[in-house]
mmCIF file of C-alpha atoms in Angstrom:
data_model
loop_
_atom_site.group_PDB
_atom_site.id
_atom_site.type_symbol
_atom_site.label_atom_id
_atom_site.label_comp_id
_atom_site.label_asym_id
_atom_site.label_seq_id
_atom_site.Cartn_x
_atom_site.Cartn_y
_atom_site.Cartn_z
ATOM 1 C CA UNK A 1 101.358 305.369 -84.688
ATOM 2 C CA UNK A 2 104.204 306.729 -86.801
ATOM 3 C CA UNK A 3 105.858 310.199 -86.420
ATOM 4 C CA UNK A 4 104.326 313.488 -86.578
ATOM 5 C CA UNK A 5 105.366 315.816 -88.854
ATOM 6 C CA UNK A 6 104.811 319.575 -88.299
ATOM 7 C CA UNK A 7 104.132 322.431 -90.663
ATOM 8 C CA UNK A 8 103.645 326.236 -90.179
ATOM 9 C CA UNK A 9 103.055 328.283 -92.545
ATOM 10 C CA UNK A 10 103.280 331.898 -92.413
ATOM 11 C CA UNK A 11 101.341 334.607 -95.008
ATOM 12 C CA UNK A 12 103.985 337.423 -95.862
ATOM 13 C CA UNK A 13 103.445 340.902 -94.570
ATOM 14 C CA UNK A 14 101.644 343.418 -96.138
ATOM 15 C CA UNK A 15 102.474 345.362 -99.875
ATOM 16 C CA UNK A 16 101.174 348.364 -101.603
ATOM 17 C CA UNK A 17 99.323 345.666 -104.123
ATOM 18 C CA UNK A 18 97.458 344.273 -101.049
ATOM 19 C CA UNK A 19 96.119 347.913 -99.991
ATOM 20 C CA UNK A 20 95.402 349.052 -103.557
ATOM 21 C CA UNK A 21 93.881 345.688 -104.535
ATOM 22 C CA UNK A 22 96.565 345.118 -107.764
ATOM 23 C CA UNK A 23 98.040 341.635 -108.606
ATOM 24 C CA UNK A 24 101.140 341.553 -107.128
ATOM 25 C CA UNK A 25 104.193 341.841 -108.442
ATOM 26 C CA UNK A 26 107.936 340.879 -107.123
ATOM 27 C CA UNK A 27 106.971 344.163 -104.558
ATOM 28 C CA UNK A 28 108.782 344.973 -101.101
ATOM 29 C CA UNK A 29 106.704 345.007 -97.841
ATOM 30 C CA UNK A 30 105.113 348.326 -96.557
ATOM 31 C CA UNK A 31 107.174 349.891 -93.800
ATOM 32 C CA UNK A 32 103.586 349.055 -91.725
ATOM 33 C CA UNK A 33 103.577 345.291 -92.878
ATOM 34 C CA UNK A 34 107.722 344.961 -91.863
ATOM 35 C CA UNK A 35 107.023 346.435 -88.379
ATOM 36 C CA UNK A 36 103.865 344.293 -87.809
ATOM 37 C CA UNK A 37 106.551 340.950 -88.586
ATOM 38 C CA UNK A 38 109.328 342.590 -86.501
ATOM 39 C CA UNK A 39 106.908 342.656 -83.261
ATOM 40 C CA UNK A 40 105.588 339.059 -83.955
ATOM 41 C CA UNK A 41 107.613 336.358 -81.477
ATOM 42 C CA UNK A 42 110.606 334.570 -83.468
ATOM 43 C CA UNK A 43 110.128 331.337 -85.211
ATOM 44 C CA UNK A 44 112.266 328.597 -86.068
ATOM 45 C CA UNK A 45 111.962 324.814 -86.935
ATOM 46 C CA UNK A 46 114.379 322.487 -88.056
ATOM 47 C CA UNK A 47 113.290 323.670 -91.545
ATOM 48 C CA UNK A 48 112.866 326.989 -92.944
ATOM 49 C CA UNK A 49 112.019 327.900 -96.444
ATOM 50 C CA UNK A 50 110.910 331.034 -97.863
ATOM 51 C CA UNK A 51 109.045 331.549 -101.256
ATOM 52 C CA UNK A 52 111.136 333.113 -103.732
ATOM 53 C CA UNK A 53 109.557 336.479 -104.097
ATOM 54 C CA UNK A 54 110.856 339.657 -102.376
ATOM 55 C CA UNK A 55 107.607 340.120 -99.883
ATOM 56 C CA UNK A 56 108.098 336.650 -98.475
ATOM 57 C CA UNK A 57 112.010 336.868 -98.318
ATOM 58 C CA UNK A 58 111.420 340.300 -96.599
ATOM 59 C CA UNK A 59 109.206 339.017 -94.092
ATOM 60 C CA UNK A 60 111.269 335.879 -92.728
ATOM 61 C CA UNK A 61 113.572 338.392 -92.357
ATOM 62 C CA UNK A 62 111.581 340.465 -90.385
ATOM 63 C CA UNK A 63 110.575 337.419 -88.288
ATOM 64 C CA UNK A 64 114.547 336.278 -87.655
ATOM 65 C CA UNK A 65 114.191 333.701 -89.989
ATOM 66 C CA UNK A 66 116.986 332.218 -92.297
ATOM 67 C CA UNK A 67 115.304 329.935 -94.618
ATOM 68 C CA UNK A 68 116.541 328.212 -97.634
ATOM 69 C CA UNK A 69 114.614 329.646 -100.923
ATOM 70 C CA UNK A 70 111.837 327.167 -101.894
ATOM 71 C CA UNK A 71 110.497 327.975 -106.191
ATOM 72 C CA UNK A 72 107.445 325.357 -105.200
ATOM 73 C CA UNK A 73 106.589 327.919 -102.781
ATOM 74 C CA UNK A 74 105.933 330.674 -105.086
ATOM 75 C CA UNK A 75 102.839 332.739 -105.408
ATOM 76 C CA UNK A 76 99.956 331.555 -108.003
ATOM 77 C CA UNK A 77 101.487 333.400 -111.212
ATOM 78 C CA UNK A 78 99.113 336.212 -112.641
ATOM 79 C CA UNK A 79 100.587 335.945 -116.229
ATOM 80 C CA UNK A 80 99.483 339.569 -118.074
ATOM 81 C CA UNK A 81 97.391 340.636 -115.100
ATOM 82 C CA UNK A 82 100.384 341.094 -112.891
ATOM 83 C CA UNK A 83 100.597 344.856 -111.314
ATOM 84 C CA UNK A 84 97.149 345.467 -112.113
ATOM 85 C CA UNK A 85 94.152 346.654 -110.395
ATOM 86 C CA UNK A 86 91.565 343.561 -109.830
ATOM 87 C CA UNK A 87 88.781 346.461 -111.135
ATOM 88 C CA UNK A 88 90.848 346.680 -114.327
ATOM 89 C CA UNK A 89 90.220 343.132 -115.501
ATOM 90 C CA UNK A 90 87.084 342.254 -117.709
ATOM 91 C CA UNK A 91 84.408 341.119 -114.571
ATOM 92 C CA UNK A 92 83.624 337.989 -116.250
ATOM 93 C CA UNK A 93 87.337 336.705 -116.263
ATOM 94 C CA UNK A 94 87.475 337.918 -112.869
ATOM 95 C CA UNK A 95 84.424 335.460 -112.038
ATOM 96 C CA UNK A 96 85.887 332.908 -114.186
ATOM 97 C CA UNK A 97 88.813 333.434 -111.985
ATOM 98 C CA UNK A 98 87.110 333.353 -109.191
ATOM 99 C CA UNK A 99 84.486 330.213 -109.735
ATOM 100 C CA UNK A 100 86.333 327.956 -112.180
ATOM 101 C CA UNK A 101 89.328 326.585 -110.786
ATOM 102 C CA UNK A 102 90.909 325.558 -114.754
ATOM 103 C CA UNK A 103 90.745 329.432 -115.597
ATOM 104 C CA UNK A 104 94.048 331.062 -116.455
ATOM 105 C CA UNK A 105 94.464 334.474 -116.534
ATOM 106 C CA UNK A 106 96.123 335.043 -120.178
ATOM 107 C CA UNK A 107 100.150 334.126 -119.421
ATOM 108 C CA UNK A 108 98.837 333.001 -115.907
ATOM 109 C CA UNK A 109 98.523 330.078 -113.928
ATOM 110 C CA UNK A 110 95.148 328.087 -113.058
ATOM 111 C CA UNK A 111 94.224 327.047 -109.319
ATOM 112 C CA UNK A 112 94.401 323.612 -110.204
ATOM 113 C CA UNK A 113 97.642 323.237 -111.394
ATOM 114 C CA UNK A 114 98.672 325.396 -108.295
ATOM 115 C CA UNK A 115 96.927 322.687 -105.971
ATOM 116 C CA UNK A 116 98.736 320.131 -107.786
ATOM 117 C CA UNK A 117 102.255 321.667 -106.912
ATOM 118 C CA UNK A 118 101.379 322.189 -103.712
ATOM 119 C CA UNK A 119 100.119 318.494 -103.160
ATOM 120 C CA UNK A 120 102.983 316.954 -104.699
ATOM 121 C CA UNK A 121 105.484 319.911 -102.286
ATOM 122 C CA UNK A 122 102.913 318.369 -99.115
ATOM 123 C CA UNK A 123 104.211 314.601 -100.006
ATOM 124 C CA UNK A 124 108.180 315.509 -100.244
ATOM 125 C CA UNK A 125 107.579 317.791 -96.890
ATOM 126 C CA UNK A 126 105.951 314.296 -95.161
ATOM 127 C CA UNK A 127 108.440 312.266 -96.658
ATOM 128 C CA UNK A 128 111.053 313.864 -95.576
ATOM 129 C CA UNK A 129 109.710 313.674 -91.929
ATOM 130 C CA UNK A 130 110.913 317.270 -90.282
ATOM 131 C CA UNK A 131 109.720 319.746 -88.645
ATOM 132 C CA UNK A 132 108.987 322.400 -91.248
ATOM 133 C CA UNK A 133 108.133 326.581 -91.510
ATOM 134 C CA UNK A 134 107.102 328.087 -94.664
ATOM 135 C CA UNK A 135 106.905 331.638 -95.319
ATOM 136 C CA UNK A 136 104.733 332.289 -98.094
ATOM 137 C CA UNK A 137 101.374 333.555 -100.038
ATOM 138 C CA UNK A 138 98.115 333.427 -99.685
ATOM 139 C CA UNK A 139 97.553 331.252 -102.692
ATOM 140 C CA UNK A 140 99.849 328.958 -101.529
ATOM 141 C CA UNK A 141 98.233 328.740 -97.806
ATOM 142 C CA UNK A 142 94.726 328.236 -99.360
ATOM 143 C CA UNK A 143 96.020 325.516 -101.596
ATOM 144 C CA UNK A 144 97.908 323.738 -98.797
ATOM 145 C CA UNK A 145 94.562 323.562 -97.314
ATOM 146 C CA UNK A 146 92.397 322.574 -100.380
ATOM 147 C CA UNK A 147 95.213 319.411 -100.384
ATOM 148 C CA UNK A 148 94.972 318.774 -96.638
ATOM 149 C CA UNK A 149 91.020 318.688 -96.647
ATOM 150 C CA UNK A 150 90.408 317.054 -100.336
ATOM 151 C CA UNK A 151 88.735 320.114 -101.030
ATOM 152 C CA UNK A 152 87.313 320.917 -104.267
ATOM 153 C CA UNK A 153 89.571 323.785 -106.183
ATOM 154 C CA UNK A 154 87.024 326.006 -106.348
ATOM 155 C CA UNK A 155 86.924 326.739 -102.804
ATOM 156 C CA UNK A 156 90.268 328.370 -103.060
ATOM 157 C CA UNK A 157 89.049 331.925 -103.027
ATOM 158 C CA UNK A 158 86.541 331.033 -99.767
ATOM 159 C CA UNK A 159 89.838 330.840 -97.250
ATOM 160 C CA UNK A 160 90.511 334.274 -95.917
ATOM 161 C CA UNK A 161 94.391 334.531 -95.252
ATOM 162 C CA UNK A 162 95.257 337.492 -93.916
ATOM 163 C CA UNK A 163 98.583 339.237 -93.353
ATOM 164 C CA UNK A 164 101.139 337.884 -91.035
ATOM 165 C CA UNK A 165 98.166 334.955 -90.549
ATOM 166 C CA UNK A 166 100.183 331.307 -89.421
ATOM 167 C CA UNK A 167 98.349 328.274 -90.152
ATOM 168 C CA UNK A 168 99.419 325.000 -88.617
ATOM 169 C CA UNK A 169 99.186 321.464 -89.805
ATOM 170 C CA UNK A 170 100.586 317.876 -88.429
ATOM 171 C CA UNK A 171 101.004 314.999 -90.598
ATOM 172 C CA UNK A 172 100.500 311.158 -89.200
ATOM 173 C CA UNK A 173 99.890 308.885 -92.284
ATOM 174 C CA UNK A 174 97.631 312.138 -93.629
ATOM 175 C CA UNK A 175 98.166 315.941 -93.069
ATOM 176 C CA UNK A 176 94.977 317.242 -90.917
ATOM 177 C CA UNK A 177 94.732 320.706 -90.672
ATOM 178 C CA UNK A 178 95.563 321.722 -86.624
ATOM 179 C CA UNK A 179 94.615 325.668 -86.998
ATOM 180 C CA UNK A 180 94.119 328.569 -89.438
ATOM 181 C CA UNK A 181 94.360 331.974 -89.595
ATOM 182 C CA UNK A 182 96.111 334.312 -86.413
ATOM 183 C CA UNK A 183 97.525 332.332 -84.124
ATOM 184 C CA UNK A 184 100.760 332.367 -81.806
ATOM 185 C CA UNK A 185 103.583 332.020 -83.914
ATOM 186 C CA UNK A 186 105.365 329.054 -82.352
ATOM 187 C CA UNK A 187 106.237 325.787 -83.770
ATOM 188 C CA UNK A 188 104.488 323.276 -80.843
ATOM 189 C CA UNK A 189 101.959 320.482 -81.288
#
């Protein structure tokens, strides 16, 4: 048996886009969300990266963390539809959105080519064989998933990923997903 690689990942606090159902935007947590992350335990592994955007750099903050900045980790990009209310897009792009995994929102990113960044992330994370904690999206959870279980894109919108949620997954010759959604934030097998 070879070595066991571990990774946590950790869904950023909650934003005003979250509660008013908008595409987000480079937004700062709620004072709720950053107090909710302030009273969860402190993490740390011998890797920490944090997406880019300000909600996920907020919230390893929060946490105690001091991750490096990880681009790969950013959220799926809404193009045009960025800052707007879901309600305010056309409903059958929303269901194309929703169903067909090669649908971009206009300026946007599709779920497949977000599944492929996060597979090819997955293999340098394995590769490099340590111990690693992610703070990050809900996208980008739901994607590190899809890659884990060989799942079909279009399930991407069928993982619920809630705020603050940590998912866990170990890596021995193939990741295998370990647990997902709340859980006790601690980096242990």
């Amino acid at each position: 048996m070879g070595t066991v690689v571990r990774l946590l990942l950790v869904r950023h606090a909650t934003t005003e886009a979250l509660l008013a159902a908008r595409f987000p935007v480079d937004e700062p947590l709620t004072d709720s969300g950053r107090a909710a992350a302030q009273r969860l335990a402190r993490l740390s592994a011998p890797s920490a990266l944090v997406a880019p955007e300000r909600r996920t750099r907020e919230t390893a903050s929060a946490l105690g963390l001091e991750g490096r900045v990880e681009p790969v980790l950013r959220d799926l990009d809404a193009g045009e539809w960025a800052g707007r209310r879901l309600d305010s897009v056309a409903p059958d792009e929303v269901t194309a959105w929703l169903t067909d995994p090669t649908f971009r929102p206009p300026g946007g990113e599709a779920i497949v080519d977000l599944v492929a960044r996060i597979a090819w992330w997955l293999a340098t994370v394995a590769t490099a064989g340590v111990d690693t904690l992610a703070v990050t999206h809900p996208a980008v959870v739901r994607a590190v998933v899809l890659s884990a279980l060989d799942a079909p894109g279009q399930s991407l919108w069928r993982l619920d990923v809630p705020p603050l949620s940590v998912t866990r997954l170990h890596h021995r010759g193939a990741w295998t997903l370990r647990s997902f959604g709340y859980d006790s934030p601690r980096l242990t097998p």
